[in-house]
Short mmCIF file of C-alpha atoms in Angstrom, two decimals:
data_model
loop_
_atom_site.label_atom_id
_atom_site.label_comp_id
_atom_site.label_asym_id
_atom_site.label_seq_id
_atom_site.Cartn_x
_atom_site.Cartn_y
_atom_site.Cartn_z
CA MET A 1 62.51 28.95 13.93
CA ASN A 2 61.32 32.55 13.77
CA PRO A 3 58.41 33.44 11.48
CA ASP A 4 59.11 35.67 8.54
CA PRO A 5 57.86 39.20 9.42
CA ASN A 6 57.38 40.03 5.74
CA GLU A 7 54.99 37.09 5.40
CA ASN A 8 52.86 38.37 8.30
CA GLU A 9 52.78 41.87 6.82
CA GLN A 10 51.53 40.46 3.52
CA ALA A 11 48.86 38.32 5.22
CA HIS A 12 47.07 41.26 6.86
CA PRO A 13 46.31 43.13 3.61
CA ARG A 14 45.04 39.88 2.07
CA HIS A 15 42.63 39.35 4.98
CA ARG A 16 41.46 42.96 4.77
CA GLN A 17 40.85 42.60 1.05
CA ALA A 18 38.95 39.34 1.63
CA PHE A 19 36.76 41.11 4.18
CA TRP A 20 35.83 43.86 1.72
CA LEU A 21 35.31 41.37 -1.09
CA ALA A 22 32.79 39.51 1.07
CA GLY A 23 30.96 42.80 1.46
CA ARG A 24 31.01 43.31 -2.30
CA PHE A 25 29.45 39.88 -2.73
CA LEU A 26 26.60 40.63 -0.31
CA LEU A 27 25.91 44.24 -1.31
CA PRO A 28 24.75 45.63 -4.68
CA PHE A 29 28.14 46.61 -6.06
CA ASP A 30 29.37 46.05 -9.61
CA PRO A 31 29.90 42.25 -9.82
CA VAL A 32 32.49 42.54 -12.60
CA ARG A 33 34.95 44.76 -10.78
CA LEU A 34 37.56 42.81 -8.80
CA SER A 35 35.94 39.53 -9.90
CA ASP A 36 39.38 38.03 -10.56
CA ALA A 37 40.98 39.11 -7.27
CA PRO A 38 42.90 36.21 -5.66
CA ALA A 39 41.53 37.09 -2.21
CA TRP A 40 38.07 35.76 -3.17
CA ARG A 41 39.19 32.36 -1.90
CA ARG A 42 39.47 33.85 1.60
CA ALA A 43 36.24 35.86 1.41
CA ALA A 44 33.85 33.07 2.43
CA VAL A 45 34.94 33.16 6.05
CA TRP A 46 33.80 36.80 6.34
CA LEU A 47 30.22 36.33 5.12
CA PRO A 48 28.66 35.69 8.58
CA VAL A 49 30.72 38.54 10.01
CA TRP A 50 29.07 40.84 7.51
CA GLY A 51 25.74 39.38 8.59
CA LEU A 52 26.45 40.48 12.15
CA LEU A 53 27.48 43.96 11.01
CA ILE A 54 24.31 44.25 8.92
CA GLY A 55 22.26 43.16 11.93
CA ILE A 56 23.85 45.84 14.07
CA ALA A 57 23.08 48.39 11.34
CA TYR A 58 19.45 47.24 11.30
CA ALA A 59 19.12 47.57 15.06
CA ALA A 60 20.72 51.03 15.05
CA ALA A 61 18.60 52.24 12.13
CA PHE A 62 15.42 50.96 13.75
CA ARG A 63 16.31 52.64 17.04
CA ILE A 64 16.85 55.99 15.31
CA ALA A 65 13.64 55.64 13.28
CA TRP A 66 11.68 54.67 16.40
CA LEU A 67 12.91 57.73 18.29
CA TRP A 68 12.19 59.94 15.30
CA LEU A 69 8.82 58.60 14.12
CA GLY A 70 7.49 56.96 17.28
CA GLU A 71 4.67 54.41 17.30
CA TYR A 72 0.88 54.29 17.26
CA ARG A 73 -0.85 52.23 19.96
CA GLY A 74 2.21 50.06 20.39
CA VAL A 75 2.58 49.33 16.66
CA ARG A 76 5.83 50.56 15.12
CA VAL A 77 4.68 50.90 11.51
CA ALA A 78 6.76 53.81 10.21
CA PRO A 79 10.08 52.66 11.76
CA MET A 80 9.59 49.19 10.28
CA VAL A 81 8.82 50.68 6.87
CA LEU A 82 12.14 52.52 6.92
CA LEU A 83 13.89 49.35 8.06
CA LEU A 84 12.29 47.40 5.21
CA VAL A 85 13.40 50.06 2.72
CA LEU A 86 16.95 49.76 4.05
CA ASP A 87 16.75 45.98 3.79
CA ALA A 88 15.24 45.73 0.32
CA GLY A 89 17.06 48.72 -1.12
CA TRP A 90 20.59 48.02 0.07
CA PHE A 91 21.64 45.44 2.66
CA GLY A 92 19.23 42.70 1.55
CA TYR A 93 18.93 43.67 -2.09
CA ARG A 94 21.21 40.89 -3.33
CA LEU A 95 19.21 38.26 -1.44
CA LEU A 96 15.91 39.56 -2.78
CA GLU A 97 17.35 39.79 -6.29
CA GLY A 98 18.57 36.20 -6.10
CA ALA A 99 15.17 34.96 -4.93
CA ALA A 100 13.39 36.82 -7.74
CA HIS A 101 15.86 35.43 -10.27
CA VAL A 102 15.34 31.86 -9.04
CA VAL A 103 11.55 32.17 -9.17
CA GLY A 104 11.68 33.69 -12.65
CA SER A 105 13.86 30.81 -13.90
CA TRP A 106 12.14 27.97 -12.04
CA ARG A 107 9.39 27.22 -14.55
CA ARG A 108 11.66 26.28 -17.41
CA THR A 109 11.61 23.12 -19.43
CA PRO A 110 13.06 20.11 -17.58
CA THR A 111 15.85 19.82 -20.17
CA THR A 112 16.98 23.38 -19.49
CA THR A 113 18.30 23.60 -15.97
CA SER A 114 20.63 26.55 -16.35
CA LEU A 115 19.75 29.79 -14.63
CA THR A 116 19.76 32.30 -17.46
CA PRO A 117 19.18 35.91 -16.39
CA PRO A 118 16.26 37.79 -17.94
CA ALA A 119 16.79 40.57 -20.43
CA ALA A 120 17.98 43.86 -19.03
CA GLY A 121 15.22 45.84 -17.38
CA GLN A 122 12.76 42.92 -17.54
CA ALA A 123 11.35 40.72 -14.77
CA SER A 124 9.05 37.74 -15.02
CA PRO A 125 5.50 38.10 -13.65
CA ALA A 126 6.24 35.42 -11.06
CA ALA A 127 9.32 37.31 -9.87
CA THR A 128 7.36 40.54 -9.61
CA VAL A 129 4.64 38.86 -7.57
CA LEU A 130 7.31 37.31 -5.33
CA ILE A 131 8.93 40.67 -4.65
CA VAL A 132 5.63 42.32 -3.75
CA LEU A 133 4.30 39.47 -1.61
CA GLY A 134 7.68 38.84 -0.03
CA LEU A 135 8.03 42.44 1.09
CA LEU A 136 4.46 42.51 2.42
CA VAL A 137 4.91 39.31 4.42
CA LYS A 138 8.29 40.41 5.74
CA PHE A 139 6.83 43.73 6.81
CA ALA A 140 4.01 41.94 8.65
CA LEU A 141 6.50 39.69 10.43
CA LEU A 142 8.71 42.62 11.43
CA VAL A 143 5.76 44.64 12.75
CA SER A 144 4.70 41.60 14.80
CA LEU A 145 8.01 41.40 16.68
CA PRO A 146 7.38 41.83 20.43
CA ALA A 147 8.92 44.79 22.21
CA GLY A 148 9.37 42.77 25.41
CA ALA A 149 10.02 44.07 28.88
CA VAL A 150 12.87 46.49 29.48
CA SER A 151 14.75 44.33 31.95
CA TRP A 152 18.07 42.58 32.31
CA PRO A 153 18.67 38.95 33.35
CA ALA A 154 20.32 38.43 36.70
CA ASP A 155 23.43 36.85 35.21
CA TRP A 156 26.57 37.77 33.30
CA ARG A 157 24.56 39.25 30.40
CA GLU A 158 23.60 42.28 32.45
CA HIS A 159 27.22 43.46 32.09
CA LEU A 160 27.24 43.31 28.28
CA TRP A 161 25.49 46.68 27.91
CA ILE A 162 24.95 47.41 24.20
CA ALA A 163 25.98 43.89 23.17
CA TYR A 164 22.81 42.60 24.87
CA PRO A 165 20.10 44.90 23.48
CA TYR A 166 16.42 45.05 24.38
CA VAL A 167 14.12 42.30 23.17
CA ILE A 168 12.85 43.99 20.01
CA TYR A 169 16.36 44.57 18.62
CA ARG A 170 17.59 40.98 19.02
CA PRO A 171 15.80 39.40 16.03
CA LEU A 172 16.92 42.33 13.90
CA VAL A 173 20.51 41.31 14.67
CA LEU A 174 19.94 37.57 14.34
CA MET A 175 17.98 37.63 11.07
CA PRO A 176 20.85 38.77 8.78
CA VAL A 177 23.31 36.59 10.69
CA TRP A 178 21.34 33.47 9.78
CA GLY A 179 20.73 34.73 6.25
CA ARG A 180 24.42 35.33 5.49
CA TRP A 181 25.44 32.12 7.23
CA THR A 182 23.11 30.35 4.80
CA VAL A 183 24.96 31.96 1.88
CA LEU A 184 28.13 30.45 3.35
CA LEU A 185 26.48 27.03 3.69
CA ALA A 186 24.95 27.10 0.21
CA SER A 187 28.30 27.86 -1.40
CA SER A 188 29.70 24.66 0.14
CA ILE A 189 26.90 22.33 -1.05
CA GLY A 190 27.26 20.69 -4.43
CA ARG A 191 29.33 22.19 -7.19
CA VAL A 192 29.27 25.58 -8.79
CA SER A 193 27.15 25.60 -11.94
CA ALA A 194 28.65 26.16 -15.35
CA ASP A 195 26.77 29.48 -15.23
CA GLY A 196 28.40 30.35 -11.91
CA SER A 197 30.56 33.45 -11.71
CA PRO A 198 34.34 33.21 -11.29
CA ARG A 199 34.16 34.94 -7.90
CA LEU A 200 31.61 32.41 -6.62
CA ARG A 201 33.83 29.59 -7.85
CA GLU A 202 36.82 30.97 -5.94
CA LEU A 203 34.69 31.70 -2.87
CA ALA A 204 33.42 28.11 -2.86
CA ARG A 205 36.93 26.71 -3.19
CA GLY A 206 38.01 28.56 -0.08
CA ASN A 207 35.02 27.31 1.91
CA SER A 208 34.78 24.16 4.02
CA MET A 209 32.28 22.39 6.25
CA VAL A 210 34.52 23.10 9.22
CA THR A 211 34.08 26.83 8.60
CA VAL A 212 30.34 26.41 8.05
CA MET A 213 29.74 24.44 11.25
CA THR A 214 32.03 26.69 13.30
CA TYR A 215 29.92 29.69 12.32
CA TRP A 216 26.75 27.69 12.92
CA ALA A 217 27.94 27.07 16.48
CA ALA A 218 28.70 30.79 16.88
CA ALA A 219 25.28 31.79 15.51
CA THR A 220 23.67 29.23 17.80
CA ALA A 221 25.48 30.67 20.82
CA LEU A 222 24.29 34.17 19.91
CA THR A 223 20.73 32.89 19.40
CA VAL A 224 20.73 31.11 22.76
CA MET A 225 22.08 34.22 24.47
CA TYR A 226 19.47 36.50 22.88
CA CYS A 227 16.42 34.19 22.95
CA SER A 228 16.82 32.55 26.36
CA PRO A 229 15.87 34.87 29.24
CA SER A 230 16.49 31.91 31.58
CA GLY A 231 17.84 28.39 31.42
CA ARG A 232 14.33 27.05 30.88
CA HIS A 233 14.24 28.60 27.41
CA VAL A 234 17.53 27.23 26.04
CA ALA A 235 15.69 24.37 24.34
CA TRP A 236 13.53 26.86 22.43
CA SER A 237 16.63 28.67 21.17
CA MET A 238 18.31 25.43 20.17
CA LEU A 239 15.17 24.49 18.27
CA ILE A 240 15.49 27.70 16.23
CA SER A 241 19.15 27.00 15.43
CA LEU A 242 18.54 23.38 14.45
CA GLY A 243 15.60 24.47 12.33
CA MET A 244 17.75 27.01 10.49
CA LEU A 245 20.39 24.34 9.84
CA LEU A 246 17.80 21.93 8.44
CA ILE A 247 15.98 24.51 6.30
CA ALA A 248 19.20 26.03 4.96
CA TYR A 249 20.49 22.61 3.92
CA LEU A 250 17.22 21.51 2.30
CA VAL A 251 16.81 24.78 0.39
CA SER A 252 20.42 24.76 -0.81
CA PHE A 253 20.23 21.10 -1.83
CA THR A 254 16.96 21.64 -3.70
CA LEU A 255 18.31 24.61 -5.62
CA VAL A 256 21.57 22.92 -6.55
CA ARG A 257 19.64 19.92 -7.88
CA ARG A 258 17.13 22.04 -9.76
CA PHE A 259 19.67 24.26 -11.54
CA GLY A 260 22.54 21.83 -11.94
CA GLY A 261 24.85 23.61 -9.52
CA GLN A 262 25.14 26.73 -7.44
CA THR A 263 25.06 30.25 -8.83
CA GLU A 264 25.11 33.60 -7.09
CA SER A 265 21.33 33.68 -7.43
CA THR A 266 20.81 30.29 -5.76
CA VAL A 267 23.07 30.97 -2.78
CA THR A 268 21.59 34.41 -2.14
CA ALA A 269 18.04 33.10 -2.63
CA ALA A 270 18.72 30.48 0.03
CA GLY A 271 19.77 33.26 2.41
CA TRP A 272 16.57 35.18 1.68
CA LEU A 273 14.38 32.16 2.42
CA VAL A 274 16.17 31.40 5.68
CA GLU A 275 15.65 34.99 6.85
CA PHE A 276 11.93 34.40 6.40
CA ALA A 277 12.21 31.05 8.16
CA PHE A 278 13.96 32.69 11.10
CA LEU A 279 11.21 35.27 11.57
CA LEU A 280 8.54 32.57 11.28
CA ALA A 281 10.34 30.46 13.88
CA TYR A 282 11.17 33.34 16.22
CA LEU A 283 7.63 34.71 16.58
CA PRO A 284 6.05 31.58 18.15
CA VAL A 285 9.07 31.17 20.42
CA ALA A 286 8.84 34.82 21.48
CA ARG A 287 5.14 34.37 22.16
CA ALA A 288 5.87 31.40 24.42
CA ILE A 289 8.67 33.22 26.24
CA TYR A 290 7.33 36.75 26.61
CA TRP A 291 3.59 35.94 26.90
CA TYR A 292 2.30 38.53 24.45
#
């Protein structure tokens, strides 16, 4: 039996639309526009792919800023400031916004578990403090990333060229991968809250644990490849991946219990917290591997 060519032609535009809808979910676009598009159910599978693309953009932006602004006594302050502006102002804005929203709504009465947004133009004091402290801590973690030696392993990775960047660029790629994978995981845990948006509801319906764990295995493989200069360090890389799985699940479960279901703020806040967790886990591992 021959497949229907018209069916294949219709499938490709749907996948392309789902890819762009996943980007709309992760980036600060108008949440109302295209909120009823049927392709939202296929958008979940593209969230980690967008994480990889964002990571590549971070690495490229940092490289350009480093060449342009340089460093002072081995500390890359100005390039990391520009990277943080790019993260907080565009690519990671939705994650930071979700975290601030969750913190601002956390201290509500126990009988009120819904996540009601604040009035337009207003932010709670706790959310403001979180944004300031969060950006400061993230900047400190990014500045602390080791540059590493400019060398290539004597194995198949030496032929990957740009796909196997220098040491300092690897966590910049991995951080958004784990953050957006967490958004995928969070959308599959529990139910969508009554306050949840229609696009999140459709995105969650199209998600499954098979998709989540398949992408976890892919993110783990990338982490092992980037964080294991030799076979002796594979266990360290696996420890990072298992830690991200545990933290992402616990954070997502806690938020869904606290607010009576998932919302866009809870799933993006989970991604923001796991990005922090990745940097906190990567730095001790890098210290043990690269002896800095």
